Coordinates of C-alpha atoms in Angstrom, one line a residue:
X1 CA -2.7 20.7 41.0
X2 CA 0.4 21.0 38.4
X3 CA 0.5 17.2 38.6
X4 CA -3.1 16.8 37.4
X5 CA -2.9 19.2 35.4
X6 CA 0.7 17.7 33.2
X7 CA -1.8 14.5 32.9
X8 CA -4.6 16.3 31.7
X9 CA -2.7 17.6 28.7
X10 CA -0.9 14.2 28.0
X11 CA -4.3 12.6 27.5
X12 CA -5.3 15.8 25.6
X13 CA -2.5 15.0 23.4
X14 CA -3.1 11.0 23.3
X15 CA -6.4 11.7 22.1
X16 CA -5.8 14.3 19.5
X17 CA -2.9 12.0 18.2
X18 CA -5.7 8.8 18.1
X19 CA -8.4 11.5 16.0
X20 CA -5.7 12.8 13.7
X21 CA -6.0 16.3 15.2
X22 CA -3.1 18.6 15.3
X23 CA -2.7 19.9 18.8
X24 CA -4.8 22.9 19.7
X25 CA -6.7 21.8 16.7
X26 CA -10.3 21.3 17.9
X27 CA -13.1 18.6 16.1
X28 CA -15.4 21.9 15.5
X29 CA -12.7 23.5 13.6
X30 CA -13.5 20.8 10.2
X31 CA -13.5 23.4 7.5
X32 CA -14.1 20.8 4.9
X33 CA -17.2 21.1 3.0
X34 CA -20.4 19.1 3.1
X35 CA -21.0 15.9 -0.1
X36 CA -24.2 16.3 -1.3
X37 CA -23.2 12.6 -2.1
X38 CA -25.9 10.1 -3.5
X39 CA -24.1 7.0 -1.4
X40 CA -21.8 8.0 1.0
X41 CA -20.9 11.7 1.0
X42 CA -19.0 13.3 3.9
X43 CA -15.9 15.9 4.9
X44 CA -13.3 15.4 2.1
X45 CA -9.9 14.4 3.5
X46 CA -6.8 16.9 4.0
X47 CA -4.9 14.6 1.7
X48 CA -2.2 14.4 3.9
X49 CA -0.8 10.6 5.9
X50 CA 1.1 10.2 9.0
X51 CA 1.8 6.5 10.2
X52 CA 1.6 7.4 13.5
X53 CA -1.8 6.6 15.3
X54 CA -4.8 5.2 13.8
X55 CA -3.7 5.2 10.3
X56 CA -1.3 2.9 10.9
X57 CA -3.0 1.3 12.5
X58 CA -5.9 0.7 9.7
X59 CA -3.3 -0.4 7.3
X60 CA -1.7 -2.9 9.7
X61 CA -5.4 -4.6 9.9
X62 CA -6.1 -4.6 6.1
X63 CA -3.1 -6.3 5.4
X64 CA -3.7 -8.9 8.4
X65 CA -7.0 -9.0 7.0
X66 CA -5.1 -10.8 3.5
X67 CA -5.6 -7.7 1.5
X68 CA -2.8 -6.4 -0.4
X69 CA -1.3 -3.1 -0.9
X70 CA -2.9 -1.8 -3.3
X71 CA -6.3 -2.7 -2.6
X72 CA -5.4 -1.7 1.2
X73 CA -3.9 1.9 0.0
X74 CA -6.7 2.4 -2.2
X75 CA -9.5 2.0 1.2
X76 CA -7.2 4.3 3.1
X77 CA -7.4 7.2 0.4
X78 CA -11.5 6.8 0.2
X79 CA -11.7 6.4 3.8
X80 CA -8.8 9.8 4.0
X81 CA -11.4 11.6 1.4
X82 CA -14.6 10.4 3.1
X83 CA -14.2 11.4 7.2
X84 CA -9.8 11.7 7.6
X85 CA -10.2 9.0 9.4
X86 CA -12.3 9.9 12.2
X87 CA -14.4 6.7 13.2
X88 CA -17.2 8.8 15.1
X89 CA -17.3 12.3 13.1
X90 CA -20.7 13.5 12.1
X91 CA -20.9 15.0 8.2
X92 CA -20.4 18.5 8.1
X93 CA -23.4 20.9 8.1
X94 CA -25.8 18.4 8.8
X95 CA -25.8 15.9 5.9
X96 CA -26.4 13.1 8.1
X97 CA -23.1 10.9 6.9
X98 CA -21.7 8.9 9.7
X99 CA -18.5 6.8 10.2
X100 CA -15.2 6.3 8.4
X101 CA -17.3 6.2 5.4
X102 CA -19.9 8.4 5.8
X103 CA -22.9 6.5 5.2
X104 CA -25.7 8.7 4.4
X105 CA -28.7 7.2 2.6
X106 CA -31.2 4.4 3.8
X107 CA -31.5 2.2 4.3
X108 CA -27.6 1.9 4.3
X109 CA -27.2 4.2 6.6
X110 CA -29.6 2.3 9.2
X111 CA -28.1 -1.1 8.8
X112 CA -24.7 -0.1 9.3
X113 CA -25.9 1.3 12.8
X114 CA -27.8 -1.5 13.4
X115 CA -24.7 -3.6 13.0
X116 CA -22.0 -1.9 14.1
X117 CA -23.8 0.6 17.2
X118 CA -20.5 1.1 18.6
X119 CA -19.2 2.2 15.5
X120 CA -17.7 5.4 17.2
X121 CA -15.2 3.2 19.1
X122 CA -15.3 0.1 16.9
X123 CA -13.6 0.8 14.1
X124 CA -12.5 -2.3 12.9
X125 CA -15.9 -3.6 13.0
X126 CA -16.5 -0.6 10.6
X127 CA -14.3 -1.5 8.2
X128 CA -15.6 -5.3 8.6
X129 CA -19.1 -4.6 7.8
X130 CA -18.2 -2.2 4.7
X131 CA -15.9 -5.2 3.2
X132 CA -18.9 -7.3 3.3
X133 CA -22.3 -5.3 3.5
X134 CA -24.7 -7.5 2.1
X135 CA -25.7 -6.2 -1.5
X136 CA -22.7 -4.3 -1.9
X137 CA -19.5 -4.5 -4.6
X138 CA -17.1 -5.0 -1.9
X139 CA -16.7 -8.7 -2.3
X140 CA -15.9 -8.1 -6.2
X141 CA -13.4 -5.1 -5.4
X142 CA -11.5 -7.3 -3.1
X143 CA -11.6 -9.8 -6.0
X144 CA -10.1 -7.7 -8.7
X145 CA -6.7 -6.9 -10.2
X146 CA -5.8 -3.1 -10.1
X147 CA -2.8 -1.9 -11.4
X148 CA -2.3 1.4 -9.0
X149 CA -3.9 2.3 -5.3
X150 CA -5.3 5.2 -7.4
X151 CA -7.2 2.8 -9.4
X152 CA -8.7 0.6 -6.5
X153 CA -9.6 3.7 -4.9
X154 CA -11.7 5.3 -7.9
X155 CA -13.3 2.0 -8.2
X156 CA -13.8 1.5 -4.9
X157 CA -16.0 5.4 -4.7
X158 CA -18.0 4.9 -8.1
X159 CA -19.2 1.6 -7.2
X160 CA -19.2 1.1 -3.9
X161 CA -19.7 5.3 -2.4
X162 CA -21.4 6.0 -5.5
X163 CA -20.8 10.0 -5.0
X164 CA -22.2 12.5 -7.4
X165 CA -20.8 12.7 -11.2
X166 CA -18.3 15.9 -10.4
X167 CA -17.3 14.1 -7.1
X168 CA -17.2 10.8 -8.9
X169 CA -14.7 12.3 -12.2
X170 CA -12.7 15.1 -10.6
X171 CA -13.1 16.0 -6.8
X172 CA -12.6 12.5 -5.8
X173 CA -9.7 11.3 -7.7
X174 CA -7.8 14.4 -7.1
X175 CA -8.3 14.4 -3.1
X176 CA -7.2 10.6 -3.8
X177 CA -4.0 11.1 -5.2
X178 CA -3.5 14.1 -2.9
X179 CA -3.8 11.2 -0.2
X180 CA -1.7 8.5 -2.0
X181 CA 1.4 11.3 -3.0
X182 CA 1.7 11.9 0.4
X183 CA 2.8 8.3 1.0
X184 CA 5.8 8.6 -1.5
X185 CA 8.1 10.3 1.2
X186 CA 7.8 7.0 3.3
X187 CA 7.7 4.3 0.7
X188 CA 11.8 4.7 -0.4
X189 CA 13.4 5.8 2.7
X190 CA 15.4 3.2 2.7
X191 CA 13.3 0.3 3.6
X192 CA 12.6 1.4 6.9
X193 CA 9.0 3.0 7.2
X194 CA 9.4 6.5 7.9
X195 CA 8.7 7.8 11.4
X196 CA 7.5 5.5 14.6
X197 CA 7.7 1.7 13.8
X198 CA 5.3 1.2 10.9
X199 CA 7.4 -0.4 7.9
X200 CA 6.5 0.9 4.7
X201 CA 8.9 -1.0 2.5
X202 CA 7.6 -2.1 -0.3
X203 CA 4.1 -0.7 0.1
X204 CA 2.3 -1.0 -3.4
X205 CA 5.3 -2.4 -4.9
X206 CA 5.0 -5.8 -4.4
X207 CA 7.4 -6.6 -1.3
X208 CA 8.7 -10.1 -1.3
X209 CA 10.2 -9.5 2.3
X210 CA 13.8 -9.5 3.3
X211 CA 16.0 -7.6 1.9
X212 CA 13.6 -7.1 -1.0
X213 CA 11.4 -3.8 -1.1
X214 CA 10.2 -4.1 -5.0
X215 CA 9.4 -6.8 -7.3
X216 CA 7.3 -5.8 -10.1
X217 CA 6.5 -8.0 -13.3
X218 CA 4.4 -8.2 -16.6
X219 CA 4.3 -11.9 -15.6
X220 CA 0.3 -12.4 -14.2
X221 CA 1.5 -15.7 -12.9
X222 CA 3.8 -14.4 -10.5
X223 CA 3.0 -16.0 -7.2
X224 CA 5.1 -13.5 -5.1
X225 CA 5.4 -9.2 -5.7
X226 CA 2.9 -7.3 -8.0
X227 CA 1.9 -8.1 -11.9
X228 CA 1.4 -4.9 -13.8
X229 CA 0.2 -5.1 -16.8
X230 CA 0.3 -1.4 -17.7
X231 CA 3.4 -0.5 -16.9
X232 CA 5.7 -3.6 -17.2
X233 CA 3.5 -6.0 -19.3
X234 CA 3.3 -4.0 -22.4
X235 CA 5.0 -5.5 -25.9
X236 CA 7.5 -2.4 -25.7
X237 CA 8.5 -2.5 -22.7
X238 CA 8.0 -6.0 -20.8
X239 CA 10.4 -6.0 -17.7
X240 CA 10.8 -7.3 -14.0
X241 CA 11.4 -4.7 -11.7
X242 CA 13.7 -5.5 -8.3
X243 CA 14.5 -2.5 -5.7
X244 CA 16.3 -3.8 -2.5
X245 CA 16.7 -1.9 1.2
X246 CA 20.4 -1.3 1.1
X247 CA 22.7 -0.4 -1.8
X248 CA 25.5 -3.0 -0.7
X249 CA 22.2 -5.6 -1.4
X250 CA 21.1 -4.3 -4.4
X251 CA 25.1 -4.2 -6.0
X252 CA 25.9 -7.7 -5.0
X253 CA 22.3 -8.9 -6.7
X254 CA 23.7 -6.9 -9.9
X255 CA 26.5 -8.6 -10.3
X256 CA 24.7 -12.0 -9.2
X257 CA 22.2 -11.8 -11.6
X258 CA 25.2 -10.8 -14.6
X259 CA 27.3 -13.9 -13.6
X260 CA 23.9 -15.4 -14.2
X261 CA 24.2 -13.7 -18.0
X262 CA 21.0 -12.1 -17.2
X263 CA 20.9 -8.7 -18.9
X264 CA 19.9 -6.0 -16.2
X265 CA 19.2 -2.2 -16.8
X266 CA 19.1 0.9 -15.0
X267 CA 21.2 0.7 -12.0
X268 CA 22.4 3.8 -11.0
X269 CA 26.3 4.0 -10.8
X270 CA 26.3 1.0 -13.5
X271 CA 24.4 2.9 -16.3
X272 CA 21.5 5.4 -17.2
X273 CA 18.2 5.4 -14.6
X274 CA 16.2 6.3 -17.5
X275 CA 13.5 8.8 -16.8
X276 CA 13.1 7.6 -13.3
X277 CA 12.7 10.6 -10.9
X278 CA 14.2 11.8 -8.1
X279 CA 13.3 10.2 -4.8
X280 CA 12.5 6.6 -6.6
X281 CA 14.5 3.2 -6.3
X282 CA 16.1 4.0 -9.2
X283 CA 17.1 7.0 -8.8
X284 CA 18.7 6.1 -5.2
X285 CA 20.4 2.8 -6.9
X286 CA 18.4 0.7 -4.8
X287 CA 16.7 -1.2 -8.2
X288 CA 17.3 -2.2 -11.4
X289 CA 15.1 -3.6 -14.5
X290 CA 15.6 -7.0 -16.0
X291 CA 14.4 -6.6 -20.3
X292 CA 12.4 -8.7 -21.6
X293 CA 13.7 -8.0 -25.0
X294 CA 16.5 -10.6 -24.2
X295 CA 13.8 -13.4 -24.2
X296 CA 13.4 -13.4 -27.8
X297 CA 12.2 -10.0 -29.0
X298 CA 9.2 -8.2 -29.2
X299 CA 5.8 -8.8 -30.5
X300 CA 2.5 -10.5 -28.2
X301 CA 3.6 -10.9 -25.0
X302 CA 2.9 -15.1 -24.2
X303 CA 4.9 -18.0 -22.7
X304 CA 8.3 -16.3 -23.5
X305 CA 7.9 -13.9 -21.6
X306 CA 6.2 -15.2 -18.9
X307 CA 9.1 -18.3 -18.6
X308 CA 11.6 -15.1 -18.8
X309 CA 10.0 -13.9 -15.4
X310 CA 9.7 -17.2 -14.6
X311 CA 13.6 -16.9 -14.5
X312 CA 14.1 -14.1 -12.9
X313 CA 12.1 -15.6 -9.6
X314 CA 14.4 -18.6 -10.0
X315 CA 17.5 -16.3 -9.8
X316 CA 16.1 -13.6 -7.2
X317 CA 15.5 -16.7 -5.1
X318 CA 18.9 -18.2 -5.9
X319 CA 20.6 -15.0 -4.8
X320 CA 18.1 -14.6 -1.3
X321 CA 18.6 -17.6 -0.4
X322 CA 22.6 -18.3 -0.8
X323 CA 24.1 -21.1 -2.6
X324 CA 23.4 -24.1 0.1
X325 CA 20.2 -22.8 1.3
X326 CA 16.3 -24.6 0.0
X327 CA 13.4 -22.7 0.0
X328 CA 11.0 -24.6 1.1
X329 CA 7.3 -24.6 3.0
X330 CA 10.5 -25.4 6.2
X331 CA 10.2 -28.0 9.2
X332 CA 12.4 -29.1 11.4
X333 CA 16.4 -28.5 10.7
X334 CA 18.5 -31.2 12.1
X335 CA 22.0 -30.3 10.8
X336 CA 23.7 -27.1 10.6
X337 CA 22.3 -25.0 7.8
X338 CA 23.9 -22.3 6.1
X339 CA 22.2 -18.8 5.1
X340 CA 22.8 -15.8 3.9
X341 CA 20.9 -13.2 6.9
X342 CA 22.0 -10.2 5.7
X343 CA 24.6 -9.4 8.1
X344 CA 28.8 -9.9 6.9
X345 CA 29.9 -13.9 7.4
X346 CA 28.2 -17.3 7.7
X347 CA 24.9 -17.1 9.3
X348 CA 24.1 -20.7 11.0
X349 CA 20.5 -21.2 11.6

């Protein structure tokens, strides 16, 4: 009997861990009100993110899916807000909304059953069909440049949800950013990805891979990392950011990028972090900002600035990739090749 009884409560626990449920925590317990929603409304997320489990999980598929992070981040904190990501919970108090997103009105409601009738089980199908419901904004969300999860996910819930006005301007956003704050304490620890074995380094900052967490530009050519126009392509303040995993990285890509005479800013231990606050890159010493003032000035930001960046990408992967090392598409290596891993000494791949 005790024998049974230990497995019971292991799958008890497996299965509260797969719904998000803190234990003893029972599904009847919801306390979160009902949307009187005009798309989608349902039980507003707790605002709070653990990779463990099923969130993970989601975010692992949206980016296997080709999505990026911000467009991936900003699903997670609608889906957090819409049914805290619960694939078969029913709307609270009878609202009829269904599913991660809560569809409520028809005949939305119907064909998303009709398509997906496991959806209690299936939840990647779930998130399939609402990516390309026919008649639907999904297509052109997935299309579009945002410059923060916070902004995919607003656009994501006024045109695609389509909640009422006080859900749409001050409910929604705020349970949002509740969601996506609760991200920060895994996004810089390091470069390793908080608890269990989901990596968060680099989320929404443009991750290159490696030993590169960050790279940021004003540059909307870049073909690697994440342009921002609002915060580093503005004509007073057009910059590349870089953060790395480890400080001993992030030093010896200083100093590469100053033998390069490459003028670099805000590296902590080297000079001021700025305004940058506790807890960030910055602040840790793990990035530092490359000015685009030393292009040519200021004024409209064109071609200079743009060939600056241009630069920088040539340098970052310069200093990745070690002196005698190509980056290339690869193929097949028949000579001893020298590159720089990561770890102390010549690396022979």
């Amino acid at each position: 009997e005790e024998t049974i009884s230990s497995k019971v409560d292991a799958a008890i626990k497996e299965l509260q861990k797969q719904l998000m449920l803190k234990e003893g925590e029972k599904k009847g317990d919801d306390k979160s009100k009902s949307g009187k929603e005009g798309g989608e409304g349902g039980a507003m997320g707790t605002g709070e993110y653990s990779p463990e489990g099923l969130q993970g999980d989601i975010y692992k598929y949206l980016l296997s899916k080709g999505m990026d992070d911000t467009h991936a981040l900003g699903l997670m904190a609608n889906i957090s807000r819409e049914s805290e990501f619960r694939p078969g919970v029913l709307e609270k108090g009878g609202g009829g909304g269904v599913g991660l997103f809560q569809y409520t009105s028809e005949p939305r409601k119907s064909n998303f059953l009709k398509a997906v009738p496991d959806y209690k089980t299936n939840w990647k199908g779930q998130i399939d069909y609402a990516l390309k419901e026919p008649g639907e904004p999904a297509p052109q969300w997935l299309a579009m440049k945002f410059s923060s999860p916070q902004e995919a996910a607003d656009w994501f819930m006024r045109k695609w949800e389509r909640p009422e006005e006080g859900i749409q301007n001050t409910k929604g956003p705020k349970i949002h950013a509740e969601y996506l704050k609760s991200l920060e304490k895994y996004r810089t620890k390091k470069g390793t990805g908080g608890s269990g074995s989901f990596d968060f380094g680099g989320m929404d900052k443009g991750g290159v891979g490696g030993s590169v967490a960050e790279y940021i530009t004003g540059d909307p050519n870049t073909p690697f990392g994440r342009f921002d126009k609002a915060g580093h392509g503005t004509t007073s303040n057009y910059h590349d950011h870089i953060g790395f995993k480890d400080r001993s990285t992030a030093v010896r890509a200083y100093n590469f990028f100053k033998s390069k005479n490459i003028q670099v800013t805000e590296f902590k231990g080297f000079d001021s972090v700025g305004g940058h606050a506790s807890g960030s890159l910055h602040y840790s010493g793990l990035a530092f900002d490359v000015p685009g003032a030393q292009w040519g000035g200021s004024g409209a930001i064109g071609s200079r600035d743009y060939s600056g960046s241009a630069k920088v990408r040539t340098v970052l992967k310069e200093f990745l990739g070690g002196s005698n090392a190509k980056l290339a598409k690869g193929g097949r290596v028949t000579k001893p090749t020298r590159a720089l891993i990561g770890e102390k000494g010549p690396e022979f791949v």
